[in-house]
Coordinates of C-alpha atoms (C1' of nucleotides) in Angstrom, one line a residue:
Chain M
X1 CA -77.7 -16.6 2.1
X2 CA -75.4 -14.3 0.9
X3 CA -73.7 -16.1 -2.6
X4 CA -77.3 -14.8 -4.5
X5 CA -77.1 -11.1 -3.3
X6 CA -73.2 -10.6 -4.6
X7 CA -73.9 -12.2 -7.8
X8 CA -77.2 -10.0 -7.7
X9 CA -74.7 -6.9 -6.7
X10 CA -72.3 -8.0 -9.1
X11 CA -75.2 -8.0 -12.0
X12 CA -76.4 -4.6 -10.7
X13 CA -73.1 -3.1 -11.6
X14 CA -73.0 -5.0 -15.2
X15 CA -75.0 -6.7 -17.0
X16 CA -72.1 -9.8 -16.8
X17 CA -72.0 -14.2 -18.1
X18 CA -71.9 -16.3 -15.3
X19 CA -68.1 -16.6 -16.7
X20 CA -67.5 -13.4 -16.4
X21 CA -69.1 -13.6 -12.8
X22 CA -66.6 -15.9 -11.9
X23 CA -64.0 -14.2 -12.3
X24 CA -64.7 -12.1 -10.4
X25 CA -64.7 -14.2 -7.8
X26 CA -61.3 -14.6 -7.9
X27 CA -59.9 -11.3 -8.0
X28 CA -61.6 -8.1 -5.9
X29 CA -64.9 -9.6 -4.2
X30 CA -62.4 -12.9 -3.5
X31 CA -60.9 -11.0 -0.7
X32 CA -64.7 -11.5 1.4
X33 CA -65.6 -14.1 -0.4
X34 CA -64.5 -17.8 -2.8
X35 CA -67.4 -19.7 -5.5
X36 CA -66.7 -22.2 -7.9
X37 CA -68.0 -21.8 -11.7
X38 CA -70.6 -24.3 -10.8
X39 CA -71.7 -22.5 -8.1
X40 CA -72.4 -19.6 -10.3
X41 CA -74.3 -21.4 -12.7
X42 CA -76.1 -23.1 -10.2
X43 CA -77.1 -19.9 -8.2
X44 CA -78.2 -18.5 -12.0
X45 CA -80.9 -20.2 -12.9
X46 CA -82.3 -20.8 -9.9
X47 CA -82.5 -16.4 -9.9
X48 CA -83.7 -16.9 -12.9
X49 CA -86.6 -19.2 -12.1
X50 CA -87.2 -17.2 -9.4
X51 CA -87.4 -13.9 -11.7
X52 CA -84.5 -12.5 -10.1
X53 CA -82.5 -12.1 -13.3
X54 CA -83.2 -12.4 -17.1
X55 CA -80.7 -13.4 -19.7
X56 CA -80.4 -12.9 -23.3
X57 CA -78.4 -15.4 -25.5
X58 CA -75.3 -13.2 -27.1
X59 CA -73.9 -15.8 -29.8
X60 CA -70.5 -16.0 -30.9
X61 CA -68.7 -16.8 -34.2
X62 CA -65.9 -19.6 -33.0
X63 CA -66.6 -19.3 -29.3
X64 CA -69.7 -20.9 -27.2
X65 CA -72.5 -18.7 -26.9
X66 CA -72.3 -16.0 -23.9
X67 CA -75.8 -15.7 -22.3
X68 CA -75.5 -12.3 -20.4
X69 CA -77.4 -12.1 -17.6
X70 CA -79.4 -9.1 -16.1
X71 CA -81.5 -8.2 -12.9
X72 CA -84.7 -7.3 -12.7
X73 CA -86.2 -5.1 -11.1
X74 CA -87.2 -7.9 -8.2
X75 CA -83.4 -8.4 -7.9
X76 CA -83.0 -5.0 -6.8
X77 CA -85.9 -4.9 -4.2
X78 CA -84.2 -7.9 -3.1
X79 CA -80.8 -6.5 -2.9
X80 CA -82.0 -3.4 -0.9
X81 CA -84.0 -5.8 1.3
X82 CA -80.2 -8.1 1.8
X83 CA -79.0 -4.9 2.6
X84 CA -81.1 -3.9 5.7
X85 CA -80.9 -7.2 7.2
X86 CA -79.4 -7.5 10.2
X87 CA -75.1 -8.3 9.9
X88 CA -73.3 -10.6 12.0
X89 CA -70.1 -11.9 12.2
X90 CA -69.5 -15.5 10.2
X91 CA -68.8 -18.0 11.9
X92 CA -65.5 -19.3 13.0
X93 CA -64.9 -22.7 12.1
X94 CA -61.0 -22.2 12.2
X95 CA -59.1 -25.7 11.7
X96 CA -55.5 -23.9 12.8
X97 CA -57.5 -23.3 16.4
X98 CA -58.8 -26.4 16.4
X99 CA -55.4 -28.6 15.7
X100 CA -53.7 -26.2 18.4
X101 CA -55.8 -26.7 21.4
X102 CA -55.6 -29.9 20.2
X103 CA -51.9 -30.1 20.9
X104 CA -52.6 -30.1 25.0
X105 CA -52.8 -33.8 24.7
X106 CA -50.9 -34.8 21.5
X107 CA -47.6 -34.6 20.2
X108 CA -46.9 -31.0 18.9
X109 CA -44.2 -31.8 16.8
X110 CA -45.5 -32.0 13.4
X111 CA -48.4 -29.0 13.6
X112 CA -45.1 -26.9 15.0
X113 CA -44.1 -27.2 11.5
X114 CA -46.9 -27.3 9.3
X115 CA -47.9 -24.4 11.3
X116 CA -44.2 -22.8 10.7
X117 CA -45.1 -22.5 6.7
X118 CA -47.9 -21.1 7.1
X119 CA -46.8 -18.2 8.8
X120 CA -44.1 -17.7 6.0
X121 CA -46.8 -18.4 4.0
X122 CA -48.8 -16.0 5.3
X123 CA -45.9 -12.7 5.7
X124 CA -45.5 -13.2 1.6
X125 CA -49.0 -12.6 1.4
X126 CA -49.0 -9.9 3.9
X127 CA -45.8 -8.5 1.7
X128 CA -47.9 -8.9 -1.9
X129 CA -50.6 -7.5 -0.2
X130 CA -48.6 -4.1 0.7
X131 CA -46.7 -4.4 -2.6
X132 CA -50.7 -4.0 -4.5
X133 CA -51.6 -1.4 -1.5
X134 CA -48.4 0.7 -2.8
X135 CA -48.8 0.3 -6.6
X136 CA -52.9 0.8 -7.1
X137 CA -54.1 2.9 -4.3
X138 CA -50.4 5.3 -3.8
X139 CA -52.4 8.8 -3.0
X140 CA -55.4 8.3 -0.7
X141 CA -56.7 11.9 -1.0
X142 CA -57.1 11.2 -4.9
X143 CA -59.3 8.6 -5.0
X144 CA -63.2 7.5 -6.7
X145 CA -65.7 6.3 -3.9
X146 CA -65.0 3.0 -6.3
X147 CA -61.0 2.8 -5.5
X148 CA -61.9 3.8 -1.6
X149 CA -63.7 0.6 -1.6
X150 CA -61.9 -1.5 -3.3
X151 CA -58.8 -0.2 -0.7
X152 CA -60.9 -0.9 2.3
X153 CA -61.8 -4.3 1.5
X154 CA -58.0 -5.2 0.9
X155 CA -57.3 -3.2 3.8
X156 CA -60.3 -5.6 5.6
X157 CA -58.1 -8.7 4.7
X158 CA -54.9 -7.5 5.8
X159 CA -55.8 -6.2 8.7
X160 CA -57.6 -10.3 9.2
X161 CA -54.2 -11.4 8.2
X162 CA -52.4 -9.4 10.3
X163 CA -54.0 -10.6 13.6
X164 CA -54.0 -14.2 12.9
X165 CA -50.0 -14.0 12.4
X166 CA -49.3 -11.9 15.5
X167 CA -51.4 -15.4 17.9
X168 CA -49.4 -17.9 15.8
X169 CA -46.2 -16.2 16.5
X170 CA -47.4 -16.5 20.7
X171 CA -48.3 -20.1 19.4
X172 CA -45.2 -20.3 18.2
X173 CA -43.0 -19.6 21.5
X174 CA -45.7 -21.2 23.6
X175 CA -45.3 -24.4 21.8
X176 CA -41.5 -24.4 22.3
X177 CA -41.4 -23.6 25.9
X178 CA -42.7 -26.9 26.4
Chain N
X1 CA -63.1 -31.7 7.5
X2 CA -62.1 -31.1 10.9
X3 CA -65.3 -31.9 13.1
X4 CA -64.9 -35.1 13.5
X5 CA -61.7 -34.9 15.0
X6 CA -62.4 -32.3 17.5
X7 CA -65.5 -34.3 18.7
X8 CA -62.1 -36.8 18.7
X9 CA -59.9 -34.8 20.8
X10 CA -63.0 -34.0 22.7
X11 CA -62.8 -38.2 23.5
X12 CA -59.8 -38.4 23.5
X13 CA -59.7 -36.0 26.9
X14 CA -62.3 -37.8 28.3
X15 CA -65.2 -40.2 27.3
X16 CA -68.8 -38.4 27.0
X17 CA -71.6 -38.4 25.7
X18 CA -73.4 -36.3 22.4
X19 CA -74.7 -33.8 24.8
X20 CA -71.5 -33.5 27.1
X21 CA -70.0 -32.9 23.0
X22 CA -72.6 -30.5 21.8
X23 CA -72.1 -28.5 25.5
X24 CA -68.6 -28.3 25.1
X25 CA -69.0 -26.4 21.4
X26 CA -70.8 -23.5 23.5
X27 CA -67.9 -23.6 26.0
X28 CA -64.0 -22.6 25.3
X29 CA -64.3 -25.7 21.6
X30 CA -66.7 -22.4 20.2
X31 CA -64.7 -19.5 20.2
X32 CA -62.9 -21.7 17.2
X33 CA -66.1 -24.1 15.7
X34 CA -69.3 -24.7 16.0
X35 CA -72.0 -27.2 16.2
X36 CA -75.1 -28.1 16.9
X37 CA -75.9 -31.8 18.7
X38 CA -77.6 -32.5 15.7
X39 CA -73.9 -33.0 13.9
X40 CA -72.5 -34.0 16.6
X41 CA -74.9 -37.4 17.3
X42 CA -74.6 -38.2 13.6
X43 CA -70.4 -37.6 13.2
X44 CA -70.9 -39.9 16.6
X45 CA -72.6 -42.7 14.5
X46 CA -70.7 -41.9 11.7
X47 CA -67.4 -41.9 13.4
X48 CA -68.6 -45.5 15.5
X49 CA -68.8 -47.2 11.5
X50 CA -65.5 -46.1 11.3
X51 CA -64.8 -47.9 14.7
X52 CA -62.9 -44.0 15.5
X53 CA -64.7 -44.2 18.5
X54 CA -66.7 -47.0 20.5
X55 CA -69.6 -46.6 22.9
X56 CA -70.9 -48.3 26.3
X57 CA -74.6 -47.4 27.7
X58 CA -75.7 -46.3 31.1
X59 CA -78.8 -46.2 31.9
X60 CA -79.9 -44.1 34.6
X61 CA -82.5 -44.2 36.3
X62 CA -85.5 -40.8 35.8
X63 CA -83.3 -40.2 33.2
X64 CA -82.9 -41.3 29.3
X65 CA -80.1 -43.6 28.9
X66 CA -76.1 -42.2 28.2
X67 CA -74.2 -43.4 25.2
X68 CA -70.7 -43.2 26.1
X69 CA -68.6 -42.5 23.7
X70 CA -64.4 -43.5 24.3
X71 CA -62.2 -43.4 21.3
X72 CA -60.0 -45.9 20.1
X73 CA -56.6 -46.9 19.2
X74 CA -57.8 -45.8 15.3
X75 CA -59.2 -43.4 16.7
X76 CA -56.0 -41.9 17.9
X77 CA -54.3 -43.2 15.0
X78 CA -56.4 -40.6 12.6
X79 CA -56.2 -37.7 15.4
X80 CA -52.8 -37.8 15.4
X81 CA -52.1 -38.1 10.4
X82 CA -54.8 -35.1 11.2
X83 CA -52.2 -33.1 12.6
X84 CA -50.1 -33.2 11.0
X85 CA -51.4 -32.3 7.3
X86 CA -50.6 -29.1 6.1
X87 CA -52.4 -26.1 7.9
X88 CA -54.6 -23.3 5.7
X89 CA -56.6 -21.0 6.8
X90 CA -60.8 -20.5 6.5
X91 CA -61.8 -20.3 3.1
X92 CA -63.5 -17.1 4.2
X93 CA -67.0 -15.6 3.8
X94 CA -68.1 -12.0 4.9
X95 CA -71.2 -11.0 4.3
X96 CA -70.0 -8.0 5.7
X97 CA -67.7 -6.8 3.2
X98 CA -70.0 -8.0 0.6
X99 CA -72.2 -5.3 1.8
X100 CA -70.3 -3.4 2.1
X101 CA -68.8 -3.7 -1.8
X102 CA -72.5 -3.3 -2.3
X103 CA -72.7 0.3 -1.2
X104 CA -71.0 1.5 -4.1
X105 CA -74.4 1.3 -6.1
X106 CA -76.8 1.5 -3.2
X107 CA -78.1 3.5 -0.6
X108 CA -76.0 2.9 1.7
X109 CA -78.3 4.4 5.2
X110 CA -80.3 0.8 6.1
X111 CA -76.2 -1.5 6.0
X112 CA -74.6 1.8 7.5
X113 CA -77.5 2.0 10.9
X114 CA -76.9 -2.0 10.6
X115 CA -73.5 -2.3 11.3
X116 CA -73.7 0.7 13.9
X117 CA -75.0 -2.1 15.5
X118 CA -72.8 -4.5 15.0
X119 CA -70.1 -2.4 16.5
X120 CA -71.5 -1.7 19.6
X121 CA -72.4 -5.2 20.1
X122 CA -68.3 -6.3 19.4
X123 CA -67.7 -3.5 21.5
X124 CA -69.5 -5.5 24.4
X125 CA -67.8 -8.6 23.0
X126 CA -64.3 -7.6 23.9
X127 CA -65.2 -6.1 27.2
X128 CA -66.7 -9.7 28.3
X129 CA -63.7 -11.3 27.3
X130 CA -61.4 -8.6 28.6
X131 CA -63.1 -9.3 31.6
X132 CA -62.9 -13.2 31.5
X133 CA -59.5 -13.1 30.9
X134 CA -59.0 -10.8 33.9
X135 CA -61.2 -13.3 35.9
X136 CA -59.7 -16.5 34.6
X137 CA -55.5 -15.9 33.5
X138 CA -54.7 -13.4 35.3
X139 CA -50.7 -13.9 36.3
X140 CA -50.1 -16.1 33.6
X141 CA -46.3 -16.9 35.0
X142 CA -48.7 -19.3 37.1
X143 CA -51.1 -21.0 34.4
X144 CA -50.5 -24.6 33.5
X145 CA -50.3 -25.7 30.1
X146 CA -54.4 -26.2 29.9
X147 CA -54.9 -22.9 30.9
X148 CA -52.4 -21.7 28.7
X149 CA -54.3 -22.8 25.9
X150 CA -56.9 -21.5 27.0
X151 CA -56.2 -18.7 27.2
X152 CA -54.5 -18.1 23.7
X153 CA -57.6 -19.2 22.6
X154 CA -59.6 -16.7 23.8
X155 CA -56.8 -14.5 22.6
X156 CA -58.1 -15.3 19.3
X157 CA -61.0 -14.3 19.5
X158 CA -60.1 -11.1 20.4
X159 CA -57.3 -10.6 18.2
X160 CA -59.7 -11.3 15.2
X161 CA -62.8 -9.2 16.5
X162 CA -60.2 -6.6 17.0
X163 CA -58.9 -6.1 13.7
X164 CA -62.6 -6.4 12.5
X165 CA -63.8 -3.8 14.6
X166 CA -60.7 -1.3 14.1
X167 CA -61.7 -2.1 9.7
X168 CA -65.5 -1.8 10.7
X169 CA -65.1 2.1 12.3
X170 CA -63.3 3.0 9.3
X171 CA -65.6 1.9 6.6
X172 CA -68.2 3.9 9.1
X173 CA -65.7 7.2 8.3
X174 CA -65.6 6.8 4.8
X175 CA -69.4 6.2 4.6
X176 CA -70.2 9.0 6.7
X177 CA -68.1 11.4 3.7
X178 CA -69.7 10.7 1.2
Chain Y
dG1 C1' -97.6 -25.4 36.2
dT2 C1' -94.3 -23.4 32.8
dC3 C1' -89.5 -23.4 32.1
dG4 C1' -84.9 -25.1 31.7
dG5 C1' -82.2 -29.0 31.7
dC6 C1' -80.5 -33.6 30.3
dA7 C1' -80.5 -36.7 26.5
dT8 C1' -81.8 -38.9 22.5
dG9 C1' -83.1 -39.1 18.1
dT10 C1' -85.2 -37.8 12.5
dA11 C1' -85.8 -35.1 7.9
dA12 C1' -86.0 -32.3 4.9
dG13 C1' -83.5 -28.5 2.2
dC14 C1' -79.3 -25.9 1.9
dT15 C1' -74.8 -25.0 0.1
dG16 C1' -70.1 -26.1 -1.2
dT17 C1' -66.7 -29.4 -3.0
dT18 C1' -64.8 -32.2 -6.3
dA19 C1' -65.5 -34.7 -10.7
dC20 C1' -67.2 -35.5 -15.2
dA21 C1' -68.6 -33.3 -19.7
dT22 C1' -67.4 -31.1 -24.3
dG23 C1' -64.9 -28.2 -28.2
dA24 C1' -63.3 -24.0 -30.4
dT25 C1' -59.3 -20.7 -30.4
dT26 C1' -54.7 -18.8 -29.5
dG27 C1' -49.5 -18.2 -28.2
dA28 C1' -45.4 -21.1 -26.9
Chain C
dT1 C1' -48.3 -30.0 -30.0
dC2 C1' -49.4 -28.7 -25.7
dA3 C1' -51.3 -26.4 -22.5
dA4 C1' -54.6 -22.7 -21.3
dT5 C1' -58.2 -19.2 -22.0
dC6 C1' -63.4 -18.9 -23.1
dA7 C1' -67.5 -19.8 -22.2
dT8 C1' -70.8 -24.1 -21.0
dG9 C1' -72.8 -27.0 -18.4
dT10 C1' -74.6 -32.4 -15.1
dA11 C1' -74.0 -35.4 -11.2
dA12 C1' -73.0 -37.2 -6.9
dC13 C1' -71.7 -36.3 -2.3
dA14 C1' -70.4 -33.5 1.5
dG15 C1' -71.7 -30.4 5.3
dC16 C1' -74.4 -27.4 7.5
dT17 C1' -79.1 -25.2 9.2
dT18 C1' -84.1 -25.3 10.3
dA19 C1' -87.7 -28.0 11.9
dC20 C1' -90.1 -31.6 14.1
dA21 C1' -89.7 -35.4 17.8
dT22 C1' -89.9 -37.4 22.8
dG23 C1' -89.7 -37.1 27.2
dC24 C1' -88.4 -37.2 32.0
dC25 C1' -86.9 -34.1 36.1
dG26 C1' -86.1 -30.3 39.9
dA27 C1' -86.7 -24.5 40.3
dC28 C1' -89.3 -20.8 40.1

DNA sequence: GTCGGCATGTAAGCTGTTACATGATTGA
DNA sequence: TCAATCATGTAACAGCTTACATGCCGAC
């Protein structure tokens, strides 16, 4: 039940089109949530019915009309209510853990090479994230609130990839010892 | 597409009923995947149609009949094929991260107290996991393969909770500084 | 006598994925 | 000329959650 509220959060910051919102899911917001444009458009329609958002149509020359959505008062109330709800960890669905578990009874060679590949890929991603951190959020003391939040969002992602990497390397050792 | 294969993994170990399988999702297997009995029964029906599993009915006195499922040769082949498929990290959908992001524009008091609660809860869970590790997997050198896998499965869970906890504590500091 | 465990399922609804579909502009 | 970007959607399907539904047994 988070997707509509994440969209409301983005609209709370700025009125935007479905397209604008979709783009944000592949940048900063993407560190904690992914959504395709189909999901975004459908949610916007639903929220319009519930009167959580309203929209105006802006004609453009040579391009399709922009449907610009704005959050309503009802929408704002929904957002605040959502923030106050109890927190839970997301339910884990970890294919990698499942496959490792399966190696008890099955040949693990194929899994091992796939794991090695994901490890390499993850190391690359961590390097990129570190680079991004260095270039964008250098001097911690000079960051404004928005930047500090973005930095912590990035850090969340780094920490979980890092935790996974440590685990995966131990798994490789275990598989090699058999 | 992992659920059917996880069920196959469990059946590969032992023939079992839907009920047996469901129980396993709330113990060891639950560290990396959760599934309700409804999901399990439905998947078993689907897999029976695909001929990945077969079943025999065992009448019991005073209790409902047991439908005992066994993995077929086709099922085993599916399992091996699954293990060899490329690995990916699960798509993140982190409500907590989303809410933290929203505190940029919204009052964070309510969120802060919910976060504090989840932190305490997570610390408790980590203590329990540490306890479980101590009592069950004491002497690392004396464990058999199954136990080593179980221990690493538990460790995976510990590591990710731990990573989250570190992040959450930094978030609390950030929120308090405003 | 009520609650939890054993054992099975159906049905509705919500969320997410994949594929299909259109059409103009801009840059390589 | 081909691909990418802007900008909007529909439709079908897959997967997960929640609620509903039954019925016996043993323990407290």
